[in-house]
Amino acid sequence: MFFALFKIRWNNLKGIYKVQAQDLWKDVIISADDFGASPRANKNILALIQENKIDRISVMIKRNFSKEEIKLLKKSNLKIDLHLELFINQELKLKKNTLLRGMSFFIGYLRGEFYYSRVKKMWTEQIFEFEQIFGKKPDGLNSHEHFHLFPPFFRIICQIAKKNHIRYVRLGKNGQPFARRLIRHILQILFLKNKKTLYSFSKLDSSDYMLSLDWIIKNKKPYKFLKAETEIVCHPEREEEYIFLKNLPHKK
């Protein structure tokens, strides 16, 4: 009898814990990146919007999407951010090799290819294109491959956000503590500089924390990484992330 009662109690506790874990997902900010990257990315993001699984969408304004897809984004009433890009042609040549793209960026930066005025001009033009297509400014700014977290570029993104009356930038005011060890150390170094920059722009805001879904998706208990006001950056073009997001509780 004791063991029967214990089993019932244990199952009840598991049920309560499961509900609490599921509720945590409702308190975070789920941001879907790379709208425009491919027909598959667009289709998966629109499906997640339909199921109320995401809070923000980041659009690659120089990529591919239809007028009908733009109408669906606007109709969703979700936050629509601009996913700024540094280079497009090089990325297409390098395909999906993230390491090669990163090396290309650093070599280009050392050569002086990504100087201040050029990057500011590129990103300002992308904001203008966004406004022409959506009829409004972006709700927030971030960047492909998180290039805006490079401190010289983070200052640029804050400057153009302020100039264009955009209130939200992706950073995480308390850092990115859930990344893999090597990435975490790199991000922490960048964060200490970027945090000072963010606070120097008093009207700009960010989430409390930021993490990428691929940092935690393979963990058996991914919810243990969650805190309220964490922006979770996801890429629904990836099948694994799309399925994971579909199985989350509804946001509304």
Short mmCIF file of N, CA and C in Angstrom, two decimals, residues 110-194:
data_model
loop_
_atom_site.label_atom_id
_atom_site.label_comp_id
_atom_site.label_asym_id
_atom_site.label_seq_id
_atom_site.Cartn_x
_atom_site.Cartn_y
_atom_site.Cartn_z
N LEU A 110 40.15 42.51 -41.21
CA LEU A 110 41.56 42.88 -41.09
C LEU A 110 42.04 43.64 -42.32
N ARG A 111 41.47 43.33 -43.47
CA ARG A 111 41.83 44.02 -44.70
C ARG A 111 41.16 45.39 -44.81
N GLY A 112 40.26 45.67 -43.90
CA GLY A 112 39.58 46.96 -43.93
C GLY A 112 38.34 46.99 -44.80
N GLU A 113 37.80 45.80 -45.16
CA GLU A 113 36.63 45.76 -46.04
C GLU A 113 35.36 46.18 -45.31
N PHE A 114 35.31 45.96 -43.99
CA PHE A 114 34.10 46.29 -43.23
C PHE A 114 34.35 47.49 -42.33
N TYR A 115 34.74 48.58 -42.96
CA TYR A 115 34.99 49.79 -42.20
C TYR A 115 33.67 50.44 -41.77
N TYR A 116 33.76 51.31 -40.78
CA TYR A 116 32.60 51.88 -40.10
C TYR A 116 31.56 52.45 -41.07
N SER A 117 31.98 53.35 -41.94
CA SER A 117 31.01 54.05 -42.81
C SER A 117 30.35 53.09 -43.79
N ARG A 118 31.08 52.08 -44.23
CA ARG A 118 30.51 51.12 -45.18
C ARG A 118 29.43 50.27 -44.52
N VAL A 119 29.74 49.74 -43.33
CA VAL A 119 28.76 48.91 -42.62
C VAL A 119 27.53 49.73 -42.26
N LYS A 120 27.73 50.94 -41.78
CA LYS A 120 26.61 51.80 -41.42
C LYS A 120 25.73 52.09 -42.63
N LYS A 121 26.35 52.33 -43.77
CA LYS A 121 25.61 52.60 -45.01
C LYS A 121 24.83 51.36 -45.44
N MET A 122 25.47 50.19 -45.41
CA MET A 122 24.80 48.94 -45.80
C MET A 122 23.57 48.69 -44.95
N TRP A 123 23.72 48.83 -43.64
CA TRP A 123 22.62 48.52 -42.74
C TRP A 123 21.53 49.59 -42.79
N THR A 124 21.91 50.83 -43.01
CA THR A 124 20.90 51.88 -43.16
C THR A 124 20.07 51.64 -44.41
N GLU A 125 20.71 51.20 -45.48
CA GLU A 125 20.00 50.90 -46.72
C GLU A 125 19.03 49.74 -46.53
N GLN A 126 19.43 48.75 -45.73
CA GLN A 126 18.54 47.61 -45.48
C GLN A 126 17.32 48.03 -44.66
N ILE A 127 17.50 48.97 -43.74
CA ILE A 127 16.35 49.51 -43.00
C ILE A 127 15.41 50.23 -43.95
N PHE A 128 15.97 51.00 -44.88
CA PHE A 128 15.15 51.71 -45.86
C PHE A 128 14.36 50.72 -46.72
N GLU A 129 15.02 49.65 -47.17
CA GLU A 129 14.33 48.63 -47.98
C GLU A 129 13.21 47.97 -47.18
N PHE A 130 13.47 47.69 -45.92
CA PHE A 130 12.44 47.10 -45.05
C PHE A 130 11.23 48.02 -44.99
N GLU A 131 11.47 49.31 -44.80
CA GLU A 131 10.37 50.26 -44.68
C GLU A 131 9.58 50.36 -45.98
N GLN A 132 10.27 50.26 -47.11
CA GLN A 132 9.59 50.31 -48.41
C GLN A 132 8.66 49.11 -48.59
N ILE A 133 9.08 47.95 -48.09
CA ILE A 133 8.31 46.72 -48.27
C ILE A 133 7.19 46.58 -47.24
N PHE A 134 7.49 46.90 -45.98
CA PHE A 134 6.51 46.69 -44.90
C PHE A 134 5.71 47.94 -44.55
N GLY A 135 6.13 49.09 -45.05
CA GLY A 135 5.40 50.32 -44.76
C GLY A 135 5.63 50.83 -43.35
N LYS A 136 6.67 50.35 -42.69
CA LYS A 136 7.00 50.80 -41.33
C LYS A 136 8.44 50.42 -41.03
N LYS A 137 8.96 50.97 -39.94
CA LYS A 137 10.30 50.60 -39.49
C LYS A 137 10.27 49.20 -38.87
N PRO A 138 11.40 48.52 -38.82
CA PRO A 138 11.45 47.23 -38.11
C PRO A 138 11.15 47.42 -36.63
N ASP A 139 10.59 46.40 -36.01
CA ASP A 139 10.36 46.45 -34.56
C ASP A 139 11.66 46.26 -33.78
N GLY A 140 12.63 45.62 -34.40
CA GLY A 140 13.91 45.39 -33.74
C GLY A 140 14.99 45.09 -34.76
N LEU A 141 16.23 45.10 -34.30
CA LEU A 141 17.37 44.82 -35.17
C LEU A 141 18.22 43.70 -34.59
N ASN A 142 18.70 42.83 -35.46
CA ASN A 142 19.69 41.81 -35.12
C ASN A 142 20.46 41.51 -36.39
N SER A 143 21.25 40.46 -36.43
CA SER A 143 22.03 40.22 -37.64
C SER A 143 22.23 38.74 -37.90
N HIS A 144 22.48 38.44 -39.16
CA HIS A 144 22.79 37.08 -39.59
C HIS A 144 24.15 36.68 -39.02
N GLU A 145 24.24 35.48 -38.46
CA GLU A 145 25.45 34.95 -37.85
C GLU A 145 25.88 35.76 -36.62
N HIS A 146 24.99 36.59 -36.07
CA HIS A 146 25.28 37.39 -34.86
C HIS A 146 26.47 38.34 -35.05
N PHE A 147 26.70 38.79 -36.30
CA PHE A 147 27.83 39.69 -36.54
C PHE A 147 27.71 41.01 -35.78
N HIS A 148 26.48 41.39 -35.47
CA HIS A 148 26.31 42.67 -34.76
C HIS A 148 26.85 42.62 -33.33
N LEU A 149 27.16 41.42 -32.81
CA LEU A 149 27.72 41.31 -31.47
C LEU A 149 29.21 41.64 -31.44
N PHE A 150 29.83 41.77 -32.60
CA PHE A 150 31.20 42.26 -32.68
C PHE A 150 31.16 43.73 -32.24
N PRO A 151 31.85 44.10 -31.15
CA PRO A 151 31.66 45.42 -30.52
C PRO A 151 31.64 46.64 -31.45
N PRO A 152 32.55 46.77 -32.44
CA PRO A 152 32.45 47.94 -33.33
C PRO A 152 31.12 47.97 -34.09
N PHE A 153 30.60 46.78 -34.43
CA PHE A 153 29.33 46.72 -35.16
C PHE A 153 28.14 46.90 -34.23
N PHE A 154 28.30 46.48 -32.97
CA PHE A 154 27.19 46.67 -32.03
C PHE A 154 26.94 48.15 -31.80
N ARG A 155 28.00 48.93 -31.76
CA ARG A 155 27.81 50.39 -31.63
C ARG A 155 27.08 50.95 -32.84
N ILE A 156 27.42 50.44 -34.02
CA ILE A 156 26.75 50.89 -35.24
C ILE A 156 25.26 50.56 -35.19
N ILE A 157 24.94 49.32 -34.79
CA ILE A 157 23.53 48.91 -34.78
C ILE A 157 22.74 49.74 -33.77
N CYS A 158 23.37 50.11 -32.66
CA CYS A 158 22.70 50.97 -31.67
C CYS A 158 22.50 52.37 -32.22
N GLN A 159 23.47 52.86 -32.94
CA GLN A 159 23.37 54.21 -33.52
C GLN A 159 22.25 54.29 -34.55
N ILE A 160 22.19 53.30 -35.44
CA ILE A 160 21.16 53.37 -36.47
C ILE A 160 19.78 53.05 -35.89
N ALA A 161 19.74 52.24 -34.83
CA ALA A 161 18.46 51.99 -34.15
C ALA A 161 17.94 53.29 -33.55
N LYS A 162 18.81 54.02 -32.88
CA LYS A 162 18.40 55.30 -32.27
C LYS A 162 17.94 56.28 -33.34
N LYS A 163 18.69 56.39 -34.42
CA LYS A 163 18.36 57.34 -35.48
C LYS A 163 17.02 57.02 -36.13
N ASN A 164 16.69 55.74 -36.22
CA ASN A 164 15.45 55.32 -36.88
C ASN A 164 14.33 55.02 -35.90
N HIS A 165 14.52 55.38 -34.63
CA HIS A 165 13.49 55.20 -33.59
C HIS A 165 13.07 53.74 -33.45
N ILE A 166 14.06 52.85 -33.53
CA ILE A 166 13.85 51.42 -33.31
C ILE A 166 14.29 51.12 -31.89
N ARG A 167 13.43 50.54 -31.09
CA ARG A 167 13.68 50.44 -29.65
C ARG A 167 14.37 49.15 -29.21
N TYR A 168 14.35 48.11 -30.05
CA TYR A 168 14.82 46.79 -29.59
C TYR A 168 16.02 46.32 -30.40
N VAL A 169 17.07 45.89 -29.70
CA VAL A 169 18.22 45.26 -30.34
C VAL A 169 18.51 43.93 -29.63
N ARG A 170 18.99 42.97 -30.36
CA ARG A 170 19.27 41.66 -29.77
C ARG A 170 20.63 41.68 -29.07
N LEU A 171 20.61 41.36 -27.78
CA LEU A 171 21.84 41.22 -27.02
C LEU A 171 21.65 40.29 -25.83
N GLY A 172 20.70 40.66 -24.96
CA GLY A 172 20.55 39.98 -23.66
C GLY A 172 21.27 40.82 -22.63
N LYS A 173 20.51 41.62 -21.86
CA LYS A 173 21.12 42.58 -20.93
C LYS A 173 21.95 41.91 -19.85
N ASN A 174 21.65 40.64 -19.57
CA ASN A 174 22.42 39.91 -18.55
C ASN A 174 23.32 38.84 -19.16
N GLY A 175 23.47 38.88 -20.48
CA GLY A 175 24.41 38.00 -21.13
C GLY A 175 23.79 36.78 -21.80
N GLN A 176 24.67 35.87 -22.20
CA GLN A 176 24.28 34.63 -22.89
C GLN A 176 24.93 33.47 -22.15
N PRO A 177 24.45 33.15 -20.95
CA PRO A 177 25.14 32.18 -20.08
C PRO A 177 24.96 30.72 -20.45
N PHE A 178 24.16 30.42 -21.47
CA PHE A 178 23.82 29.03 -21.74
C PHE A 178 24.53 28.45 -22.96
N ALA A 179 25.44 29.22 -23.55
CA ALA A 179 26.13 28.74 -24.74
C ALA A 179 27.12 27.64 -24.39
N ARG A 180 27.56 26.91 -25.42
CA ARG A 180 28.62 25.93 -25.21
C ARG A 180 29.86 26.64 -24.68
N ARG A 181 30.73 25.89 -24.03
CA ARG A 181 31.81 26.51 -23.25
C ARG A 181 32.65 27.50 -24.06
N LEU A 182 33.17 27.08 -25.22
CA LEU A 182 34.03 27.96 -26.01
C LEU A 182 33.26 29.19 -26.48
N ILE A 183 32.04 28.96 -26.99
CA ILE A 183 31.22 30.07 -27.46
C ILE A 183 30.89 31.00 -26.31
N ARG A 184 30.61 30.41 -25.14
CA ARG A 184 30.26 31.22 -23.97
C ARG A 184 31.38 32.18 -23.59
N HIS A 185 32.62 31.70 -23.62
CA HIS A 185 33.75 32.55 -23.27
C HIS A 185 33.92 33.68 -24.28
N ILE A 186 33.76 33.36 -25.55
CA ILE A 186 33.87 34.39 -26.59
C ILE A 186 32.77 35.43 -26.43
N LEU A 187 31.53 34.95 -26.25
CA LEU A 187 30.41 35.87 -26.10
C LEU A 187 30.54 36.73 -24.85
N GLN A 188 31.09 36.17 -23.78
CA GLN A 188 31.24 36.93 -22.54
C GLN A 188 32.20 38.10 -22.74
N ILE A 189 33.27 37.86 -23.47
CA ILE A 189 34.23 38.93 -23.76
C ILE A 189 33.55 40.04 -24.56
N LEU A 190 32.78 39.65 -25.57
CA LEU A 190 32.07 40.64 -26.38
C LEU A 190 30.99 41.34 -25.57
N PHE A 191 30.31 40.57 -24.72
CA PHE A 191 29.19 41.11 -23.95
C PHE A 191 29.61 42.23 -23.01
N LEU A 192 30.74 42.09 -22.36
CA LEU A 192 31.18 43.10 -21.40
C LEU A 192 31.33 44.46 -22.08
N LYS A 193 31.77 44.45 -23.32
CA LYS A 193 31.89 45.70 -24.09
C LYS A 193 30.52 46.17 -24.59
N ASN A 194 29.74 45.23 -25.11
CA ASN A 194 28.44 45.59 -25.69
C ASN A 194 27.44 46.08 -24.64
#
